[in-house]
């Protein structure tokens, strides 16, 4: 039995970026304390039923975990470690933003065993960041890396967004060049303009021009080439890592491994059941005050849904879909049931089948959705 | 036995919106045929489409009792459909009458359909009773309207009724005029039965019911009657009159208007214009003027959702029960799957039927571009009647082609004359005449190919003239024409549902417009799709939909797989509903959009 992953959501930011539709709020110490108390109650409610579970990753994400008051994260971690079973040498990631990171924060994280930092860089070009309402300077990024280096902390990941308004290929390249020298792992996400965000409004009001699909694709292809050249291998559409530095935690999502979510709007996948907590902060706190789990949605996956997920998630990875395992699990030989589609996709050079794995060809990862749609 | 001198059979002719239905309602009210409160209910029963467009497609006749100068008169109002598509039906209704009320809107004056309908009435030798309606409107010009009727139509208006059907003003004068001016019917009830079917409908209890005018003789329950055109005979199960609901009577006799039911299964056995006589004592010659209903406009009708084919089939069957003039045959399109090729009396008829399919039967349908019936002659001299572009013989074997043309009359305020004449010549119209109706309005007469008006000609006329111009047309025959079949190729494959027959001078523009439109509605695919308009192997227009470049959900945050899967399932559902054309997938809605193309 594979060990499980654990995700904890910290829904606070110093300021929300214009493109963000994640569950996060700009709130002070009082609310943070209330939230921590609620989290602790959630852990208490869950720990008994999860006593037999073994975890090998812990991921504290957000929001911005680095904005909460000093002591929050260590109190949380202590509660987690005293409640659940973690393997030796488990992967422990904390997301931080350069503008709320400090030696003091790192000291706190190191003390509780954090061994991986995910740094939200997004871009190093001030103008690009300003246009999407992200208050962050290159100096702050440099400072964050300086702190990490001073502490000999090397297992660093950085997030980059491509396709931002006003972004140029040159800007993307220089951001990457800077990060390649300082990180082991880089995630590159294409900007998605979500509904009900200031970004969407600005685009609708013609204050900003979104990048075309062609432009974003050009950036992505260029990103892939640069990272490849410098020893970062793509193991998922958006994730690149040096040998041995792939994110164990994120891989669980794509490999169908179970994970437990804690906190506001966190998602869990246990025993073939997917469920998630409410997005509403007040409801989350109130429910837990009443010792009730704040679950908003639960679904037990049907065979058909599991099948769809398998195709959908596997094809996002460089390994691709294990056809023999698929046949064994779903009693379906995809090369027969989807023979026509596979033939067509192969003719278009969009997929290959090698050694029993069906994968998207390396230059066509950004068509993943359409390709998955043909096969699912 | 009916006293002929106390009977008046009449109809009302008018342009759309000039108040025909309202006047009919007022007449029924004034004669206490229906109480006011029943009237609204009765109106609600009629089809939504008629009410919305202010036109009557079918309205039951009404027998009214009217006391005048101490005598009781029977007034039979026979309604006529108010549109050129139904001019044959109109002519049969008129043939059942001795007089016609001509209603003209005092604020709008004589319009194209006023003329068309009044000429039909004059052709039928009817006595015309002019009625000036809407005199209560501030913009009413009663004297001007009268003068127009006298000048343009040549009917004296000294005694014209001046009314407001809306308020009920002077309605009685109309009834008096009917009694005084419309001649009493002639007929001999001792002669063999001679009855004209001027309309028919299907009743689920009585079967197909014929609406008739008895010219000679009498008919009662148990009589064996013969339909002279179809040569079928039936035993009468019920006769009666419309009061306005069907009310059984012992018999109908010469001069009267009513209905005959005889457990007839199909309305196609009760053809409008047919003559009914007794089987054992028949008349020698049927009434003149019978014509088979012929389809003029054709289109393919397909269910938007391919699974609904059977439902569409059932719906058409039901509509056909009541409307023998719809023709349909099964048809299969590569792009649209199973559907029907349907023939209609005209454009309005087509619109009515397609709207009824959508509203009454709740079906989402795709209709292909309306077509007309072309005559194609091949090199051997053989004639082909082509109503579906896909049936057209190959270009090399065609020696010549003919297309149907119409005589078009348009009445327009002179401000819009230029715009309308430009439109007509753009639509290959041949100018014949221009007449001044008054200082402001002009009547234009053109000969135009029918296929140039089946798309959006009427809409264009209305938009050019801000709604003030009116038009009417009648088929006037066939003319030789340089026509070509244009195919649309998607990724190298012919999309049969998009093939059209078009004049060669128009082909280039139409082809380009179609290709451009297709480019906007076909979603990007994983490969490049060339769109080509082709005539006989020659590409005349081309667009390209470049291959999709990016379709990815980059982030899978916090393990939210559910949202991603649901999105995928939704897209999968959408994909299932796509129409497949070889390798290209089209949303059904795309067909609807494309086929709504105007030049």
PDB file of C-alpha atoms in Angstrom, chain B residues 8 66 68-69 73 75 127 129 172-184:
ATOM      1  CA  UNK B   8     -75.578  36.409 -47.674  1.00  0.00           C
ATOM      2  CA  UNK B  66     -78.874  39.371 -38.217  1.00  0.00           C
ATOM      3  CA  UNK B  68     -82.687  44.006 -40.285  1.00  0.00           C
ATOM      4  CA  UNK B  69     -85.891  45.805 -41.295  1.00  0.00           C
ATOM      5  CA  UNK B  73     -80.865  37.230 -42.377  1.00  0.00           C
ATOM      6  CA  UNK B  75     -74.856  35.923 -42.844  1.00  0.00           C
ATOM      7  CA  UNK B 127     -69.516  42.474 -55.050  1.00  0.00           C
ATOM      8  CA  UNK B 129     -68.124  46.426 -49.972  1.00  0.00           C
ATOM      9  CA  UNK B 172     -73.813  47.927 -37.670  1.00  0.00           C
ATOM     10  CA  UNK B 173     -73.315  49.846 -40.902  1.00  0.00           C
ATOM     11  CA  UNK B 174     -71.108  47.017 -42.127  1.00  0.00           C
ATOM     12  CA  UNK B 175     -73.812  44.418 -41.469  1.00  0.00           C
ATOM     13  CA  UNK B 176     -76.391  46.592 -43.242  1.00  0.00           C
ATOM     14  CA  UNK B 177     -74.083  47.034 -46.203  1.00  0.00           C
ATOM     15  CA  UNK B 178     -73.642  43.280 -46.439  1.00  0.00           C
ATOM     16  CA  UNK B 179     -77.394  42.761 -46.553  1.00  0.00           C
ATOM     17  CA  UNK B 180     -77.944  45.630 -48.989  1.00  0.00           C
ATOM     18  CA  UNK B 181     -75.060  45.204 -51.400  1.00  0.00           C
ATOM     19  CA  UNK B 182     -73.996  41.553 -51.349  1.00  0.00           C
ATOM     20  CA  UNK B 183     -76.249  39.610 -53.731  1.00  0.00           C
ATOM     21  CA  UNK B 184     -78.283  36.715 -52.338  1.00  0.00           C
TER      22      UNK B 184
END
